[in-house]
Amino acid sequence: MSRKLKNVLVTGGAGFIGSNFINYLLGLSATGSKEFMDSGFTGRIINVDCLTYAGNPDNLSMAVKQKDRYIFEKADICDRKEMERIFKQYDIDTVVHFAAESHVDRSILGPEAFIRTNVTGTFTLLDVARKYWNVSLDNKRDDVIFHHISTDEVYGSLGPDGYFTETTPYDPRSPYSSSKASSDHIAMAYYHTYGMPLTLSNCTNNYGPYQFPEKLLPLMISNIRDGKNLPVYGEGKNIRDWIYVEDHNRAVWQILNNGRYGEKYNIGGENEWQNIKLLNKLIDLTAPLTGKNAEEVRKSIVYVKDRPGHDARYAIDCSKIKKELGWQRKMTFEQGLELTVKWYLEHREWMDRILSGEYKNWISENYSGR
Ligand code: NAD
Ligand code: TYD
């Protein structure tokens, strides 16, 4: 480990990836996987999250037990005064910025929240950090770091061949991906203009425990369990590259420790699946664990109206982070998917609690056939 990271501000730490990241830093893992408890971090975490529908304090039930190392601050990243107070109160030296509105379908129905949190929120945090750390091109610092979390969706949509590299021009299509692209540009502008000690990563689709069940995998696991319809957008031929969430977080940790300022790193699972093939694999795995017959469950697949502007394929070339930082994914897809399915099935109370909220209303108002 090269950088000394002491007071780490994690934004969006009550969400899917952020809560797994906090666990990883604290030597915990939702599934108890020993190979993902090796961060070696000894400092303190300040989790700033305003608890939108996607922010779930249940995700942090293990972390709260480490009272001297884990602090929760319910605050909005767009609230400059609150961010200034938090930087000062905890003498923040590290920012890991996960907080975002993150679901493409929601961004189509209501883009405003995405512009607010993803663009204005990111700008606010960057600006507060710049002033608190007093960085400029004449006062570069190497004892602080701001890591901005982004997505491969900023690169647009691929045809059947090729991969996104760190130099692929941005070409976002959805309100979600365009808001993330805007925030990436603002973050990089802070590096070039103000000497902000900054790194950025663009990752593919994550899967694992604590994911809100509006996203493909937890939604389908929950619907298989409950005998509900399995809605596939369009013909189900869109392709996504899937990475286990704890492998993503190990990559972020390696960047925080050894990444070069001003650099962006692609993180990928090298694991592409057509949606319909992935769903069939999931049915084969989930049906027997829920006492159902896979062929019967398959009859619940419903092809529904396609998502507008649905990107055809995402695939990441992650050779830079492998070569430069020695990162390598640890989890195979076979193992990771099985672990994930079992986790959701064994944590029925987690799923039921989260499904009883606003999410339920959102589905019934906006989609039929689910
Ligand atoms: P998530 O929706 O599960 O969690 C987002 C968290 O941010 C929630 O806890 C929410 O309460 C919080 N939040 C939202 N607005 C906020 C605000 N204004 N102030 C404070 N907190 C706020 O999202 P996720 O899937 O964990 O994604 C985390 C990050 O990773 C996002 O930046 C996303 O763009 C990026 N990413 C996600 C994926 C993926 O597959 N999920 C892939 C690549 C990149
Ligand atoms: P999602 O989990 O929303 O992630 P993203 O859109 O950020 O990639 O969706 C993954 C893929 O699954 C995407 O191609 C859309 C598709 N999809 C369905 O076919 N049905 C669904 O109910 C959902 C939520 C997604």
XYZ file of C-alpha atoms and ligand atoms in Angstrom:
439
model
C 0.000 0.000 0.000
C 1.527 3.334 -0.939
C -0.922 6.105 0.066
C -1.872 6.727 3.691
C -5.655 6.821 3.670
C -7.031 7.779 7.060
C -10.401 9.536 6.960
C -12.291 8.107 4.006
C -15.498 9.812 2.895
C -17.645 7.278 1.042
C -20.663 8.814 -0.707
C -23.668 6.609 -1.487
C -22.429 4.032 1.020
C -25.952 2.772 1.756
C -26.429 1.701 -1.865
C -25.434 -1.523 -3.570
C -21.761 -1.055 -4.464
C -20.967 1.514 -1.750
C -22.178 -0.727 1.099
C -20.152 -3.652 -0.222
C -17.165 -1.275 -0.434
C -17.554 -0.205 3.196
C -17.727 -3.836 4.233
C -14.607 -4.609 2.223
C -12.679 -1.782 3.878
C -13.770 -2.988 7.318
C -12.685 -6.576 6.633
C -16.275 -7.787 6.225
C -18.117 -9.530 3.402
C -21.889 -10.039 2.998
C -21.346 -13.649 1.983
C -18.449 -14.217 4.397
C -16.013 -14.772 1.499
C -12.576 -14.837 3.139
C -10.773 -13.870 -0.085
C -12.613 -10.526 -0.025
C -11.647 -9.529 3.508
C -8.100 -8.448 2.770
C -8.146 -4.654 2.308
C -5.791 -4.059 5.237
C -7.394 -0.620 5.787
C -7.000 0.660 9.348
C -8.575 4.119 9.138
C -12.048 5.545 9.572
C -15.026 5.627 7.177
C -17.555 8.441 6.995
C -20.558 7.313 4.960
C -22.537 10.207 3.481
C -25.862 9.127 2.035
C -29.228 10.886 1.877
C -31.091 7.537 1.750
C -33.106 7.739 -1.448
C -35.299 4.730 -2.335
C -32.011 2.928 -3.178
C -30.218 3.701 0.073
C -30.797 0.951 2.589
C -29.351 1.063 6.124
C -29.938 -2.712 6.356
C -26.915 -3.103 4.053
C -24.709 -1.777 6.836
C -25.873 -3.977 9.690
C -22.367 -5.450 10.102
C -20.495 -2.149 9.672
C -22.434 -0.296 12.407
C -20.928 -2.641 14.978
C -17.506 -1.066 14.350
C -18.491 2.190 16.063
C -14.978 3.648 16.259
C -14.294 3.098 12.546
C -17.670 3.617 10.863
C -19.727 6.830 11.004
C -22.971 7.513 9.156
C -23.971 11.047 8.108
C -27.392 11.388 6.501
C -26.775 14.228 4.058
C -27.302 15.225 0.448
C -24.171 15.652 -1.663
C -25.796 18.703 -3.304
C -25.870 20.461 0.086
C -22.645 22.477 0.033
C -22.846 23.643 3.647
C -23.268 20.076 4.900
C -20.388 18.849 2.726
C -18.152 21.653 4.036
C -19.060 20.744 7.616
C -18.332 17.052 7.033
C -14.937 17.666 5.370
C -13.917 19.869 8.281
C -15.404 17.796 11.108
C -13.708 14.579 9.998
C -10.632 16.063 8.294
C -11.354 14.089 5.120
C -8.262 13.024 3.123
C -9.934 10.533 0.755
C -13.186 10.649 -1.200
C -14.716 7.611 -2.882
C -17.695 8.989 -4.746
C -20.373 6.346 -5.424
C -23.530 8.409 -4.734
C -25.714 8.648 -7.807
C -29.098 8.013 -9.282
C -28.220 4.758 -10.991
C -31.125 3.142 -12.828
C -31.504 3.720 -16.588
C -35.273 3.070 -16.643
C -35.880 5.656 -13.928
C -33.719 8.160 -15.806
C -36.000 7.799 -18.825
C -39.106 8.425 -16.732
C -37.623 11.243 -14.629
C -34.241 12.634 -15.728
C -34.183 15.638 -13.398
C -33.011 13.795 -10.285
C -30.135 12.368 -12.351
C -28.919 15.781 -13.424
C -29.225 17.077 -9.869
C -27.356 14.321 -8.020
C -24.993 13.047 -10.700
C -23.971 16.398 -12.180
C -24.612 19.070 -9.523
C -23.826 16.715 -6.642
C -20.496 15.651 -8.150
C -19.590 19.266 -8.892
C -20.437 20.287 -5.310
C -18.256 17.563 -3.812
C -15.338 18.334 -6.116
C -15.536 22.017 -5.323
C -15.762 21.505 -1.571
C -12.783 19.090 -1.725
C -10.730 21.534 -3.821
C -11.268 24.322 -1.307
C -10.836 22.193 1.823
C -7.631 20.646 0.481
C -6.497 23.998 -0.944
C -5.286 22.379 -4.165
C -4.290 24.247 -7.313
C -1.815 23.787 -10.156
C 0.683 25.677 -7.948
C -0.150 23.635 -4.873
C -0.360 20.015 -5.976
C -0.807 17.498 -3.174
C -0.023 13.808 -2.990
C -1.479 13.092 0.449
C -5.166 13.327 -0.555
C -7.252 11.676 -3.281
C -10.696 11.980 -4.871
C -11.851 8.852 -6.669
C -14.848 9.239 -8.965
C -16.870 6.097 -9.712
C -18.359 5.833 -13.180
C -19.797 3.391 -15.645
C -18.963 1.881 -19.022
C -22.316 3.234 -20.243
C -20.667 6.621 -20.900
C -18.940 5.072 -23.933
C -22.250 4.345 -25.692
C -23.206 1.154 -27.480
C -20.986 -1.443 -29.179
C -21.732 -3.595 -32.205
C -20.946 -7.311 -32.112
C -17.162 -6.702 -32.017
C -14.708 -4.515 -30.164
C -14.222 -3.247 -26.633
C -14.303 0.057 -24.779
C -10.809 1.237 -23.849
C -9.859 4.252 -21.718
C -9.453 6.303 -24.906
C -12.811 5.421 -26.481
C -14.674 8.718 -27.060
C -17.727 9.240 -24.859
C -21.071 8.696 -26.605
C -23.753 8.345 -23.888
C -27.338 7.630 -24.959
C -29.578 7.627 -21.857
C -30.233 10.432 -19.374
C -28.411 8.234 -16.816
C -25.283 7.680 -18.890
C -25.192 11.276 -20.106
C -25.380 12.550 -16.518
C -22.514 10.198 -15.564
C -20.523 11.338 -18.636
C -21.033 14.973 -17.593
C -19.762 14.223 -14.101
C -16.717 12.395 -15.508
C -15.849 15.440 -17.623
C -16.262 17.812 -14.679
C -14.062 15.553 -12.517
C -11.320 15.464 -15.173
C -11.622 19.230 -15.632
C -10.861 19.625 -11.908
C -7.688 17.592 -12.383
C -6.502 19.617 -15.390
C -7.603 23.060 -14.207
C -7.132 22.933 -10.458
C -4.634 20.090 -10.012
C -7.223 18.029 -8.108
C -5.554 14.751 -7.042
C -8.135 12.649 -8.856
C -8.656 9.193 -10.300
C -11.666 7.834 -12.185
C -12.939 4.372 -13.011
C -15.524 3.095 -15.502
C -16.972 -0.280 -14.632
C -19.315 -2.771 -16.274
C -22.514 -4.225 -14.763
C -22.038 -5.340 -11.151
C -23.825 -8.232 -9.488
C -23.817 -9.515 -5.906
C -25.575 -8.995 -2.538
C -27.470 -5.786 -1.613
C -28.463 -4.772 -5.152
C -31.823 -3.028 -5.332
C -34.344 -5.391 -6.973
C -35.151 -3.106 -9.881
C -31.940 -4.216 -11.607
C -31.983 -7.331 -13.774
C -30.509 -10.041 -11.530
C -32.168 -9.387 -8.143
C -35.459 -8.589 -9.885
C -35.424 -11.900 -11.729
C -34.341 -13.910 -8.662
C -37.161 -12.332 -6.657
C -39.738 -12.936 -9.412
C -38.665 -16.566 -9.912
C -38.993 -17.103 -6.169
C -42.465 -15.531 -6.100
C -43.762 -17.151 -9.320
C -44.109 -13.782 -11.089
C -43.564 -12.850 -14.730
C -39.991 -12.414 -15.957
C -40.001 -9.298 -18.172
C -37.369 -9.321 -20.931
C -36.920 -6.067 -22.850
C -37.151 -6.354 -26.640
C -35.809 -9.675 -27.895
C -33.437 -10.177 -24.966
C -30.406 -10.021 -27.255
C -28.660 -7.067 -25.603
C -25.283 -7.941 -24.143
C -23.800 -6.880 -20.813
C -20.439 -7.701 -19.212
C -20.923 -8.815 -15.570
C -18.482 -8.383 -12.686
C -18.813 -9.508 -9.072
C -19.236 -6.413 -6.890
C -16.366 -7.302 -4.527
C -13.986 -7.615 -7.493
C -15.034 -4.109 -8.583
C -14.360 -2.835 -5.073
C -10.930 -4.489 -4.917
C -10.092 -2.655 -8.131
C -11.238 0.672 -6.637
C -9.111 0.001 -3.569
C -6.041 -0.682 -5.726
C -6.615 2.558 -7.633
C -6.964 4.521 -4.381
C -3.694 3.119 -3.156
C -1.572 3.091 -6.273
C -3.471 4.717 -9.165
C -1.904 7.685 -10.936
C -3.617 11.073 -10.584
C -5.406 12.229 -13.714
C -5.795 8.661 -14.991
C -8.950 6.729 -15.716
C -9.143 2.960 -15.373
C -11.620 0.604 -17.011
C -12.839 -2.257 -14.812
C -14.545 -5.235 -16.433
C -15.584 -8.799 -15.782
C -14.504 -10.155 -19.201
C -17.773 -12.015 -18.945
C -20.325 -11.127 -21.631
C -23.861 -12.471 -21.614
C -26.865 -11.958 -23.808
C -29.768 -11.066 -21.462
C -31.924 -14.034 -22.458
C -29.059 -16.513 -22.078
C -28.248 -15.086 -18.668
C -31.879 -15.328 -17.607
C -32.027 -18.978 -18.673
C -28.881 -19.690 -16.672
C -30.403 -17.939 -13.687
C -33.589 -19.990 -13.986
C -31.566 -23.227 -14.094
C -29.803 -22.170 -10.894
C -32.713 -20.603 -8.977
C -35.601 -22.936 -9.816
C -34.279 -26.035 -7.994
C -33.277 -23.933 -4.968
C -36.886 -22.703 -4.698
C -38.467 -26.108 -5.266
C -39.617 -25.268 -8.801
C -39.219 -26.888 -12.185
C -36.983 -24.850 -14.526
C -39.104 -25.614 -17.616
C -42.222 -24.417 -15.814
C -40.471 -21.223 -14.684
C -39.357 -20.514 -18.277
C -43.038 -20.192 -19.223
C -43.109 -16.993 -17.135
C -40.682 -15.217 -19.483
C -42.565 -12.292 -21.048
C -41.065 -10.235 -23.869
C -42.084 -6.650 -23.086
C -41.730 -3.339 -24.913
C -38.057 -2.494 -25.367
C -36.338 0.215 -23.330
C -36.091 3.380 -25.500
C -32.515 3.831 -26.772
C -31.541 0.431 -25.337
C -27.754 0.057 -25.796
C -26.968 -3.151 -27.709
C -23.706 -4.233 -26.113
C -21.207 -3.167 -23.462
C -17.771 -4.778 -23.183
C -14.671 -3.473 -21.433
C -10.998 -3.844 -22.219
C -9.468 -3.799 -18.726
C -5.867 -4.519 -19.692
C -4.644 -1.154 -18.319
C -5.589 -1.816 -14.678
C -4.302 -5.372 -14.959
C -0.957 -4.284 -16.326
C -0.467 -1.119 -14.296
C -1.887 -2.113 -10.903
C -1.763 -5.902 -11.094
C -5.527 -6.182 -10.523
C -7.201 -9.429 -11.527
C -10.720 -10.557 -10.815
C -10.899 -13.337 -8.216
C -14.492 -14.527 -8.570
C -15.501 -16.813 -11.422
C -18.986 -16.195 -12.798
C -20.100 -19.726 -11.907
C -19.166 -19.250 -8.248
C -20.301 -15.634 -8.037
C -23.725 -16.221 -9.544
C -24.417 -19.187 -7.287
C -23.287 -17.235 -4.221
C -25.496 -14.325 -5.258
C -28.620 -16.402 -5.886
C -28.187 -18.187 -2.564
C -27.636 -14.883 -0.756
C -30.929 -13.403 -2.036
C -32.847 -16.574 -1.289
C -31.380 -16.823 2.212
C -32.081 -13.129 2.935
C -35.752 -13.092 2.215
C -36.313 -10.512 4.966
C -33.862 -8.112 3.266
C -35.698 -8.479 -0.041
C -39.171 -8.205 1.506
C -38.282 -5.095 3.498
C -36.855 -3.320 0.486
C -39.743 -4.421 -1.747
C -42.305 -3.016 0.658
C -41.184 0.562 -0.023
C -41.607 3.107 -2.756
C -40.254 0.641 -5.307
C -43.493 -1.328 -5.269
C -45.526 1.728 -6.248
C -43.039 2.651 -8.950
C -43.386 -0.731 -10.637
C -47.150 -0.861 -10.593
C -47.485 2.668 -11.923
C -45.019 2.333 -14.748
C -44.922 -1.238 -15.943
C -47.529 -3.833 -16.546
C -46.732 -7.507 -16.913
C -44.376 -7.701 -13.929
P -27.388 2.509 -5.918
O -28.516 3.185 -6.630
O -27.587 1.155 -5.367
O -26.901 3.437 -4.701
C -26.775 4.824 -4.794
C -26.668 5.398 -3.391
O -26.471 6.819 -3.505
C -27.933 5.184 -2.544
O -27.572 4.733 -1.261
C -28.553 6.573 -2.471
O -29.298 6.797 -1.286
C -27.338 7.478 -2.575
N -27.661 8.811 -3.096
C -28.372 9.110 -4.221
N -28.487 10.436 -4.353
C -27.801 10.993 -3.321
C -27.553 12.329 -2.931
N -28.025 13.380 -3.630
N -26.818 12.552 -1.811
C -26.362 11.502 -1.074
N -26.575 10.218 -1.391
C -27.288 9.965 -2.516
O -26.186 2.563 -6.935
P -25.004 1.511 -7.180
O -25.464 0.488 -8.144
O -24.425 1.108 -5.885
O -23.961 2.434 -7.960
C -22.979 3.191 -7.251
C -22.116 3.952 -8.246
O -21.501 3.030 -9.145
C -22.892 4.942 -9.115
O -22.100 6.089 -9.266
C -23.065 4.214 -10.431
O -23.159 5.121 -11.511
C -21.774 3.415 -10.495
N -21.811 2.147 -11.295
C -22.784 1.215 -11.018
C -22.768 0.015 -11.735
C -23.776 -1.069 -11.440
O -23.776 -2.107 -12.131
N -24.631 -0.951 -10.430
C -21.791 -0.206 -12.720
C -20.825 0.774 -12.960
C -20.842 1.954 -12.222
P -30.052 -3.252 -15.704
O -29.842 -4.219 -14.584
O -31.136 -2.235 -15.570
O -28.644 -2.565 -15.981
P -28.180 -1.586 -17.203
O -29.363 -1.111 -17.946
O -27.513 -0.471 -16.457
O -27.247 -2.402 -18.033
O -30.344 -4.089 -17.015
C -29.433 -5.046 -17.529
C -29.958 -5.511 -18.874
O -31.188 -6.240 -18.667
C -30.326 -4.372 -19.822
O -29.973 -4.765 -21.153
C -31.824 -4.224 -19.678
C -32.270 -5.635 -19.388
N -33.470 -5.769 -18.529
C -34.545 -6.578 -18.927
O -34.544 -7.187 -20.024
N -35.611 -6.705 -18.082
C -35.669 -6.042 -16.881
O -36.678 -6.177 -16.166
C -34.561 -5.229 -16.489
C -34.568 -4.497 -15.180
C -33.476 -5.134 -17.342
